[in-house]
Coordinates of C-alpha atoms in Angstrom, one line a residue:
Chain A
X1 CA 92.2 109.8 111.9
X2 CA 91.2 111.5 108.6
X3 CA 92.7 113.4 105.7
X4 CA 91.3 116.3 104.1
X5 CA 89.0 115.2 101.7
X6 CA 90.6 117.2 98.2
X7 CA 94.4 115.9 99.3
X8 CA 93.1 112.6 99.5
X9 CA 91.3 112.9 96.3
X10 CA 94.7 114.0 94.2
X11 CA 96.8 111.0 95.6
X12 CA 93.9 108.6 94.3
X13 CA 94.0 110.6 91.1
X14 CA 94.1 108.0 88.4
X15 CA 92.6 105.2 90.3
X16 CA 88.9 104.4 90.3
X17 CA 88.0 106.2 93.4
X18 CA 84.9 107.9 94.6
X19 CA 86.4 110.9 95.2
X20 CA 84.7 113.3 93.1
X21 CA 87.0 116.7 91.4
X22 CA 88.4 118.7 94.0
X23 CA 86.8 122.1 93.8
X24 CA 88.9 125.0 94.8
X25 CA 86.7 128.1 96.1
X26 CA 89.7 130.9 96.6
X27 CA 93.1 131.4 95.8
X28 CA 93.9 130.3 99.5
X29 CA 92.3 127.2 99.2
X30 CA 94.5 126.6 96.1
X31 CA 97.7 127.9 98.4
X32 CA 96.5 125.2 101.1
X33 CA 96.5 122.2 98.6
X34 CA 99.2 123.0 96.6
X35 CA 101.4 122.9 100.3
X36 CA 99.7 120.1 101.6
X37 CA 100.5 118.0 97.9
X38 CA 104.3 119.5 98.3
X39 CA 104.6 118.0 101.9
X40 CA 102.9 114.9 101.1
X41 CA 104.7 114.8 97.6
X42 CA 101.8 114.4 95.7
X43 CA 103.2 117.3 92.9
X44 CA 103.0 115.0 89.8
X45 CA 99.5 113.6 90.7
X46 CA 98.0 117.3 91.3
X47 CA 99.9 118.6 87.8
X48 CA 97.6 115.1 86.4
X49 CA 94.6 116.3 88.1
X50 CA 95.2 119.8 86.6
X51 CA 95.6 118.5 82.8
X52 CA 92.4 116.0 83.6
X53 CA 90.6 119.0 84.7
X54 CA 90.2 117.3 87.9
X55 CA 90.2 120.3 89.9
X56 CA 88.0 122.7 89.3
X57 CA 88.1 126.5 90.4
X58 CA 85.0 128.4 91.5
X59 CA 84.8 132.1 90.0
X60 CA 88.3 132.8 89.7
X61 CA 89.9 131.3 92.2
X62 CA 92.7 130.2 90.1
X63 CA 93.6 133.2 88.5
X64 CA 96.5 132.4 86.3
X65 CA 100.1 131.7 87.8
X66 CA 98.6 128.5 89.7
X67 CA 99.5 126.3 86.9
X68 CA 103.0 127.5 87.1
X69 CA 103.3 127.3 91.0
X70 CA 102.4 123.7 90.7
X71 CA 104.7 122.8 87.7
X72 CA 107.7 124.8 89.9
X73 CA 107.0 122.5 92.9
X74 CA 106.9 119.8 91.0
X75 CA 110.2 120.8 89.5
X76 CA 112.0 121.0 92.8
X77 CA 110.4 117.7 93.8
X78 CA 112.0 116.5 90.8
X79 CA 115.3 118.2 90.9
X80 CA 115.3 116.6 94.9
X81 CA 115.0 112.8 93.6
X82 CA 117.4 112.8 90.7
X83 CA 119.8 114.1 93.4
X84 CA 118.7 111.0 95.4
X85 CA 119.4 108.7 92.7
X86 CA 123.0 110.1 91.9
X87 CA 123.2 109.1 95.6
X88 CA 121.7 105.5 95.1
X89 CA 124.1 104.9 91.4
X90 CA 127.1 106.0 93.7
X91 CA 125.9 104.0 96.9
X92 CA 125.0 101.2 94.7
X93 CA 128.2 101.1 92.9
X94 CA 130.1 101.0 95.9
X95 CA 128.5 98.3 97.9
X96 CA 128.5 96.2 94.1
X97 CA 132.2 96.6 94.2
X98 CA 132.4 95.1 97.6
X99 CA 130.2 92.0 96.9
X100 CA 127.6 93.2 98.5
X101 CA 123.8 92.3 97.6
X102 CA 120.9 94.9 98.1
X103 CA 117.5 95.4 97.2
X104 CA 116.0 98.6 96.9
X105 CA 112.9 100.0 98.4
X106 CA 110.2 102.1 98.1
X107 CA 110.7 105.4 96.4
X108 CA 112.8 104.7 93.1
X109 CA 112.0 100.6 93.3
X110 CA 107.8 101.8 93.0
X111 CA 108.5 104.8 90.9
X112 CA 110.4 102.3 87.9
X113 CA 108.4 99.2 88.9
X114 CA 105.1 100.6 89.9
X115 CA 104.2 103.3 88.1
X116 CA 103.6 104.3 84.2
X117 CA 105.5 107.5 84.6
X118 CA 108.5 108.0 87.3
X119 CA 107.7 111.7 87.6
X120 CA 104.3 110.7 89.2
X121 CA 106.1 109.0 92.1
X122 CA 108.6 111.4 94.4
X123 CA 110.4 110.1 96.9
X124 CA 113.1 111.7 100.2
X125 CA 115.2 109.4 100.7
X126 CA 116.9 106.4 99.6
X127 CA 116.2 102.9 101.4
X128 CA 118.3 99.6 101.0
X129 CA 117.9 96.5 102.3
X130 CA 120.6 94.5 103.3
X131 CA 121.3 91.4 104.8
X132 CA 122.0 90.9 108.3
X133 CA 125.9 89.4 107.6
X134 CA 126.4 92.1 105.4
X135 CA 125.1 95.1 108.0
X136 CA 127.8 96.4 109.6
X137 CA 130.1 96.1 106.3
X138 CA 127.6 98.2 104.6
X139 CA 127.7 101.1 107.5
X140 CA 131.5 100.7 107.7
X141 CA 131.6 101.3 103.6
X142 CA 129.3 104.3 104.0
X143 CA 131.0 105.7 106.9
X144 CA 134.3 105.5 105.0
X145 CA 132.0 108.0 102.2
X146 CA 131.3 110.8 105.0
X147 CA 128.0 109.0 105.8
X148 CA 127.4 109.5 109.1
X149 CA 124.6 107.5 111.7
X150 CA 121.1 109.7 112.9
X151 CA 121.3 107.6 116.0
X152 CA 124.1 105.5 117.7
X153 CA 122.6 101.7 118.3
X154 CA 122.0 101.1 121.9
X155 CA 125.1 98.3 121.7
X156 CA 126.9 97.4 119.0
X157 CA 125.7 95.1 116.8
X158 CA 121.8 95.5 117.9
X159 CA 120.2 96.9 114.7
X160 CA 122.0 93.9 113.2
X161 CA 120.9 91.6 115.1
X162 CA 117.0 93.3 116.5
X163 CA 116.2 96.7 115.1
X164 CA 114.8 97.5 111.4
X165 CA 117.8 99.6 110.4
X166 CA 119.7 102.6 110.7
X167 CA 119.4 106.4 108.9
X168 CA 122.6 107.6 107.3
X169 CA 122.6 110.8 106.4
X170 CA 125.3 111.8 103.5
X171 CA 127.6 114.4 102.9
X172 CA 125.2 116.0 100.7
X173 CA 122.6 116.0 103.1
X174 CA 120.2 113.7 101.7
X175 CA 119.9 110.3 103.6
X176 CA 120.0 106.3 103.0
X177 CA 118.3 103.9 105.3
X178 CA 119.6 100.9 105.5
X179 CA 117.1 98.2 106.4
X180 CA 117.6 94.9 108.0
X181 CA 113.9 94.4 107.8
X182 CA 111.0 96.0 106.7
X183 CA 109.8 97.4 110.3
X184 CA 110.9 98.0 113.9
X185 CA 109.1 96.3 117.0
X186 CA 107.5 93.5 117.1
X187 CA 105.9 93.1 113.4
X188 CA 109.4 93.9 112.3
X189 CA 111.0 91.2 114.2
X190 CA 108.4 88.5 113.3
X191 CA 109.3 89.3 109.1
X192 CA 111.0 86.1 107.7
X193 CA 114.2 88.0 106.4
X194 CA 115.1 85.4 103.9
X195 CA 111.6 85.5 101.9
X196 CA 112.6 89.3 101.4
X197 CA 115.8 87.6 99.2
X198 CA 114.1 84.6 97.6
X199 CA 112.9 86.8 94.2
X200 CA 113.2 90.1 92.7
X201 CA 112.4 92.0 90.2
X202 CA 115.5 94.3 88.4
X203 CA 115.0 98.0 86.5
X204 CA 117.3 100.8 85.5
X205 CA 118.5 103.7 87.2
X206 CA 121.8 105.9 85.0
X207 CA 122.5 102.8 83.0
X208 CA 122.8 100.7 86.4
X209 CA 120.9 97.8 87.0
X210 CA 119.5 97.5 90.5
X211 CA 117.5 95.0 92.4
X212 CA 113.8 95.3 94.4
X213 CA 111.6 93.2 96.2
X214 CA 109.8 90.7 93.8
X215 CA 105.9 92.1 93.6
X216 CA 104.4 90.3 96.1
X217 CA 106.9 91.3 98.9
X218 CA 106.9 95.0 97.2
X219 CA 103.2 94.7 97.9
X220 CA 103.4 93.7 101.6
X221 CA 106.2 96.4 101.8
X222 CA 103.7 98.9 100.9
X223 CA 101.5 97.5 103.9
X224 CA 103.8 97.7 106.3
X225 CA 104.9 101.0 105.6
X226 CA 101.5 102.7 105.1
X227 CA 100.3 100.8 108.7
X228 CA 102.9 100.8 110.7
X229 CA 105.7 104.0 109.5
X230 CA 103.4 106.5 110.6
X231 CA 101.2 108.0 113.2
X232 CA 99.2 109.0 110.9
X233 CA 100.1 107.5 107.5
X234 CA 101.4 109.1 104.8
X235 CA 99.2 109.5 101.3
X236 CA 102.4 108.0 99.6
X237 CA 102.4 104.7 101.1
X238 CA 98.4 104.6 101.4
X239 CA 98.2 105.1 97.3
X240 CA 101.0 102.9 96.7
X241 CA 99.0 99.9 98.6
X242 CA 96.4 100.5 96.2
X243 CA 98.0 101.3 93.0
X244 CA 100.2 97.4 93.5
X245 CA 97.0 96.0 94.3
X246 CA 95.0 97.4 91.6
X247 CA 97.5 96.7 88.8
X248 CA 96.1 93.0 88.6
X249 CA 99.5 91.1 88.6
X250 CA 100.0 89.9 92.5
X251 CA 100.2 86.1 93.5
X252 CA 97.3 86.9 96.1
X253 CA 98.1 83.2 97.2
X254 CA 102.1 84.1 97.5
X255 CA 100.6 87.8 99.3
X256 CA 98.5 85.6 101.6
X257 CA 101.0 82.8 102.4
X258 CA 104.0 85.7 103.6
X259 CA 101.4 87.6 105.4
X260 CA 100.4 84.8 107.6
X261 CA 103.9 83.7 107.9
X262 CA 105.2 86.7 109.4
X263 CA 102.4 87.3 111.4
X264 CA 101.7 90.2 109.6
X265 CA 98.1 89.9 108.5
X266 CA 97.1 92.5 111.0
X267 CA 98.8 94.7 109.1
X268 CA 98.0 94.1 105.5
X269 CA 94.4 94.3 106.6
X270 CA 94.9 97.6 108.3
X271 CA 97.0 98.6 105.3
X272 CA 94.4 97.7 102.6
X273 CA 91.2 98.4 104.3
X274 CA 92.5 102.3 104.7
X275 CA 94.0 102.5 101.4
X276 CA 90.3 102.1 99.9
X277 CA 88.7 104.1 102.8
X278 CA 91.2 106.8 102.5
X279 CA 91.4 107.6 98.3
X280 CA 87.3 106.3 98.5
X281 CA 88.3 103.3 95.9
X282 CA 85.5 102.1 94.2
X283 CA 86.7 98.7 92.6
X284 CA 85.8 95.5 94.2
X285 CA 88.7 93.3 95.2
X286 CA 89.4 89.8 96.9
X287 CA 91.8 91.1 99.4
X288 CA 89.7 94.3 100.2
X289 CA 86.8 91.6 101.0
X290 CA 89.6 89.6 102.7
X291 CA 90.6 93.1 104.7
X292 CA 86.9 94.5 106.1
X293 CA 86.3 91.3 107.1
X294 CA 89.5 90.2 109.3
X295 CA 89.5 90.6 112.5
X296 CA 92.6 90.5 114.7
X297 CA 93.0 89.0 117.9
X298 CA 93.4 91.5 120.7
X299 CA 96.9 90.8 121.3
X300 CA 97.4 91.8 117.7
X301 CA 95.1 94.5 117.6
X302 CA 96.5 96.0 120.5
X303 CA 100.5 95.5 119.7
X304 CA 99.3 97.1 116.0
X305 CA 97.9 100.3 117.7
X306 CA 101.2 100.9 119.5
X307 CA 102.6 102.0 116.3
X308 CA 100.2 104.5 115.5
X309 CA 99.4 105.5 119.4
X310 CA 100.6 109.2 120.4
X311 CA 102.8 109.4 123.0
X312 CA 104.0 105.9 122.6
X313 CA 107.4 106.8 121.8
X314 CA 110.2 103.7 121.0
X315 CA 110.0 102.4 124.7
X316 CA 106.4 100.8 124.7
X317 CA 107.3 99.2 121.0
X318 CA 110.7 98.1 122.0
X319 CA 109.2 96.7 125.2
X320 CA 106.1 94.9 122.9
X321 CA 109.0 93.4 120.6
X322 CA 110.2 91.3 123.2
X323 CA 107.5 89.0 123.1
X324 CA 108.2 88.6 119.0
X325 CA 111.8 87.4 119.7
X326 CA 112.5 84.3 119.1
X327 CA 114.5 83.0 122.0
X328 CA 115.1 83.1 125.4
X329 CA 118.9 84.1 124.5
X330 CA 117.9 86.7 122.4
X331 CA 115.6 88.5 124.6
X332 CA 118.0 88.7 127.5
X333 CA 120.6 90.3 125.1
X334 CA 117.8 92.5 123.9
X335 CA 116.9 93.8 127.3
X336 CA 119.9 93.7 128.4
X337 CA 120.6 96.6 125.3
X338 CA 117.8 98.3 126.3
X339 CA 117.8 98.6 130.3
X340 CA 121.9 98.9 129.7
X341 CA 122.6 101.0 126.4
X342 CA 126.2 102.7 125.5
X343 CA 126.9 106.3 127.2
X344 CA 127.0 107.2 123.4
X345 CA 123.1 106.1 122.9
X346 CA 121.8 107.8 126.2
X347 CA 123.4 111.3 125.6
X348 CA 120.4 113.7 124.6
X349 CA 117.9 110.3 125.5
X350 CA 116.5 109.5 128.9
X351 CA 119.8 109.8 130.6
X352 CA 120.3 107.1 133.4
X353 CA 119.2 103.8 133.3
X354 CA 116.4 104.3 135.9
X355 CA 115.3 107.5 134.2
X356 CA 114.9 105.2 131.2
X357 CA 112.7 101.8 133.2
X358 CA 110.6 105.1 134.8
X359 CA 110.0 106.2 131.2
X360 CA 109.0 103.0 130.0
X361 CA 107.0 102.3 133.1
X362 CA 105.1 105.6 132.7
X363 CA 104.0 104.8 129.1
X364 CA 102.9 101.5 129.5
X365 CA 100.3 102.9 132.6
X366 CA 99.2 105.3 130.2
X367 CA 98.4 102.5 128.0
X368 CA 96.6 100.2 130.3
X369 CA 94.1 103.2 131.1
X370 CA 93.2 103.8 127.6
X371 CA 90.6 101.9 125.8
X372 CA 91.8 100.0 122.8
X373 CA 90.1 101.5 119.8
X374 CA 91.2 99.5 116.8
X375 CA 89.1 98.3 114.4
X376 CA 87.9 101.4 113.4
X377 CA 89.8 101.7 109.7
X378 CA 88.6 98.0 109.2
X379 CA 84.9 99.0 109.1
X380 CA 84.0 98.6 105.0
X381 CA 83.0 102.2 103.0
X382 CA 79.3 102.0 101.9
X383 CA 79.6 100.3 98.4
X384 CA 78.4 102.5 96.0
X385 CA 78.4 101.5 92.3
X386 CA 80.7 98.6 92.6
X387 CA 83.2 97.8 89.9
X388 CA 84.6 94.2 89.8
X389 CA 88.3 94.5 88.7
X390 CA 88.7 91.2 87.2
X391 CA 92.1 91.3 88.1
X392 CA 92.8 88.2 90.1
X393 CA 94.3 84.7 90.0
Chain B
X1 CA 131.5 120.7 64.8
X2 CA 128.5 118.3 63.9
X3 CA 127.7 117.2 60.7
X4 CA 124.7 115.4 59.7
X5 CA 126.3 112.3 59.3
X6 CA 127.4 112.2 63.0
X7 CA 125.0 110.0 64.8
X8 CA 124.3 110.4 68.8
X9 CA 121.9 109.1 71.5
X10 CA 120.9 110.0 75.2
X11 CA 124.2 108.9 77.3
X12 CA 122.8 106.2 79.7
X13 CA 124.1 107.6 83.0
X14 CA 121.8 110.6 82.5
X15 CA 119.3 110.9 85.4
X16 CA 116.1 112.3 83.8
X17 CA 112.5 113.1 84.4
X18 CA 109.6 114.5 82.5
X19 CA 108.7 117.5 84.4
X20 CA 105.8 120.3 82.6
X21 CA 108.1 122.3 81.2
X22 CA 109.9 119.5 79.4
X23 CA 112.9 117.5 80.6
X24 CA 115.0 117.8 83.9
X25 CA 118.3 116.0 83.5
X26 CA 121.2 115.3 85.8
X27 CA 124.2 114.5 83.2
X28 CA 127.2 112.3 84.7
X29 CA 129.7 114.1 86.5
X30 CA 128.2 117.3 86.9
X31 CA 126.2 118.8 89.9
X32 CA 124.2 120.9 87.8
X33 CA 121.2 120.1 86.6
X34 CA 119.7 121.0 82.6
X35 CA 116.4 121.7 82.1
X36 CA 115.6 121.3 78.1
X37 CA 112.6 122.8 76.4
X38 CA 110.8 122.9 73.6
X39 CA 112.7 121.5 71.2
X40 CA 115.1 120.5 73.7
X41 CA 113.0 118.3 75.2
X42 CA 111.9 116.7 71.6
X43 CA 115.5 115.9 70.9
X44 CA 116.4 114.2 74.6
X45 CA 113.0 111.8 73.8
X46 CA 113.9 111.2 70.2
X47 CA 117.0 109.9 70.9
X48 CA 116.3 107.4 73.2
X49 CA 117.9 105.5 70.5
X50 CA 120.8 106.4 68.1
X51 CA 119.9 108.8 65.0
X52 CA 122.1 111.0 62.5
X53 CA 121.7 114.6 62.9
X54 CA 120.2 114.2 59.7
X55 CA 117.2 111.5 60.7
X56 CA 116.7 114.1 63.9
X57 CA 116.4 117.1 61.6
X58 CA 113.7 115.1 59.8
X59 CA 111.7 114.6 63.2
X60 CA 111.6 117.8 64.2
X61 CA 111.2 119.1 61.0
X62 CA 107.8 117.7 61.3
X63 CA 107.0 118.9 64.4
X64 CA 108.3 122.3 64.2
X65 CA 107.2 123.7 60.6
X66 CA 110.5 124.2 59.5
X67 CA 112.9 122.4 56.9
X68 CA 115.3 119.9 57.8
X69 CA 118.2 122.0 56.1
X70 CA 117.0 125.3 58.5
X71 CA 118.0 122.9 61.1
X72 CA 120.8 121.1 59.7
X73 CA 122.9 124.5 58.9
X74 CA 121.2 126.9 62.1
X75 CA 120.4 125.0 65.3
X76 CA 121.3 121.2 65.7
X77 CA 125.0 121.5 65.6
X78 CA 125.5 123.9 68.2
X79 CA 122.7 122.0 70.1
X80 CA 123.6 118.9 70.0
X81 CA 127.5 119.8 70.4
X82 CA 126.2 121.4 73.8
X83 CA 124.5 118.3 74.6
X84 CA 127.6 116.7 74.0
X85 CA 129.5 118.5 76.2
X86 CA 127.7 118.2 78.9
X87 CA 127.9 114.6 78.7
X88 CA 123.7 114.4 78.1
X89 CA 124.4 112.4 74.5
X90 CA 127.1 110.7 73.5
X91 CA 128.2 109.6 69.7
X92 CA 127.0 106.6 68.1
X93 CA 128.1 104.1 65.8
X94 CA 125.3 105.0 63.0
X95 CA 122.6 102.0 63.3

């Protein structure tokens, strides 16, 4: 799976990359990147590229106006997360008030932590993590605020206890997620939820203080989401891998240690290994050699492609997670969720409960008859020109 | 109405971004967002921390070509007073 070349070349703007200036032959070329950096919110990294004469038009095809279009869409971008972050300073205030602990992720966490300039980092949403106890407090507390649940939970108290989290979306129609973990299915599950609370690291948001993951577990945030959030992943996620790896500063030890303990090396490798392939990073790096080199087992391999497989759907991963659970007790309670789920969850779904095992069923024959073809991303870009970072511990 | 001796700086519950044209803010309280320019813009980053209307004439005095007393008597009152209002900058207690 690849991504056009010049889109991939703005999101690595301002890392060493490969990626040469993205030349722009005709003013519809120029229309067709400035949408594709608006939908992959990329609007403060093209406005760089444009003042670092990074993009480059061929006999006219920027005629005027084009710096303009971008600053505008970079504008509403911007207009769209300081409405976000109203929503995270109220959110936030409220669940203080109860005694409630959170860490934010993503989006406002790596725009204040991350990078040099907010502006250069939009986000869509707002994410929190929260812990297990504290769950169905928090929902209850946002409910009370006209939040309302995307999706019911198959029975009550199963994202608690099994899923990653649950979408909230708010009376002014921009959503919080509310994370138990950092990822459904299996990977999800396996996540020691207690390292995500061991550290932190605090910034500043309207004069109020919030929390975030401490670097290292930032970092291997970053991985998850890049790998596993998306069939094909978004240029966000994929830069921000890079951008927390390149800034020099990670406990690659810690980074290591976490990964293995959650099972999760599959992932970082996956995560890492595109995120230089992808923006066509040039700087050498221990965990980049660490990454082309790994190779999962097939188990892993396999269980890692479901999350990126079309036609998968939530069955075949919910189905994989079952194996990740922990005990006996919890997998019968997890099934049972499944195979038996509230009238509430089924309405618009698969409808009965056979409807939903023949589902299931269906996608997992599909699988079997497919060839597994992971490894692919893992395969190292030719090493041009080298640059050690001399970043690392 | 301002005087020169009246100190203020950026109230802390502002959300704010840089953005091309200059500064996108989201004051307290208010659904509406500002968008300050120019000058505008120069006076949100200077007072990231407290100054007289005075000390601010002298930055932008600089900046702009013009003489601090221009500014003093013809556009930082009403500016900042606006600012003020719309809960963007608060008072200070002179530093």
């Amino acid at each position: 799976m690849s991504w056009d070349r010049d889109v991939a070349a703005i999101a690595a703007q301002g890392l060493p990359t490969m990626l040469g200036p993205v030349r722009v032959p005709s003013p519809s070329r120029w229309r067709e990147l400035l949408l594709m950096a608006e939908e992959q919110g990329l609007t403060g990294l093209l406005l760089r590229a444009l003042d670092e004469g990074r993009i480059i038009p061929e006999d006219g095809a920027l005629e005027g106006g084009h710096l303009g279009e971008a600053a505008d869409a970079h504008l509403e971008a911007m207009a769209a997360t300081l409405r976000l972050e109203r929503m995270l300073v109220e959110a936030g205030t409220l669940l203080e008030a109860d005694g409630i602990e959170t860490r934010v992720l993503k989006g406002p966490a790596v725009a204040y932590l991350d990078n040099s300039e907010p502006a250069l980092r939009s986000f869509r949403d707002i994410d929190l993590l929260v812990r297990a106890e504290d769950y169905d407090r928090v929902v209850e507390l946002l409910e009370r605020e006209q939040f309302v649940r995307a999706f019911p939970e198959p029975r009550p108290g199963f994202d608690r206890r099994f899923g990653r989290g649950v979408s909230l979306a708010g009376p002014s129609g921009w959503s919080i997620d509310l994370h138990r973990t950092l990822a459904f299915g299996p990977f999800g599950i396996r996540i020691d939820v207690a390292d995500l609370w061991a550290g932190s690291e605090r910034f500043t948001v309207g004069g109020h203080t919030f929390s975030a993951l401490a670097r290292e577990e930032r970092f291997l945030h970053a991985c998850y989401h890049a790998a596993l959030g998306d069939r094909r992943p978004r240029l966000v996620p994929v830069r921000d891998v890079a951008q927390l790896l390149l800034r020099g500063r990670l406990d690659l030890d810690h980074v290591r240690t976490l990964a293995r303990h959650w099972s999760g090396e599959p992932v970082v490798a996956l995560a890492v290994a595109e995120a230089w392939r992808v923006l066509g990073i040039s700087a050498r790096h221990p965990l980049t050699e660490w990454a082309w080199s790994y190779r999962p087992s097939r188990r892993a391999a396999a269980v890692r492609s479901l999350y990126r497989r079309q036609g998968s759907g939530y069955a075949l991963i919910s189905i994989a997670a079952v194996g990740a659970l922990p005990s006996v007790r919890d997998r019968a309670a997890y099934l049972y969720a499944l195979a038996v789920p509230d009238r509430e969850y089924l309405a618009g779904r698969h409808g009965g409960v056979v409807r939903r095992f023949g589902h299931a069923a269906r996608e997992l024959g599909t699988v079997a008859v497919r060839r597994d073809r992971t490894g692919d991303a893992e395969r190292p870009p030719p090493r041009i020109h080298p640059t050690d970072t001399g970043a690392n511990r | 109405m301002t005087s020169g001796a009246d100190s203020f700086v950026r109230d802390e519950a502002v959300l704010w971004r840089r953005v091309v044209d200059g500064v996108l803010l989201l004051p307290p309280g208010s659904d509406e967002l500002m968008l300050l320019t120019g000058s505008g813009g120069e006076i949100w980053h200077a007072l990231e921390r407290p100054l007289s209307a005075t000390e601010l004439a002298g930055v932008l005095a600089d900046r702009y070509d013009v003489t601090e007393q221009q500014l003093l008597s013809q556009v930082l009152p009403s500016t900042l007073d606006e600012l003020e209002r719309r809960r963007a900058v608060r008072r200070a207690v002179p530093g």
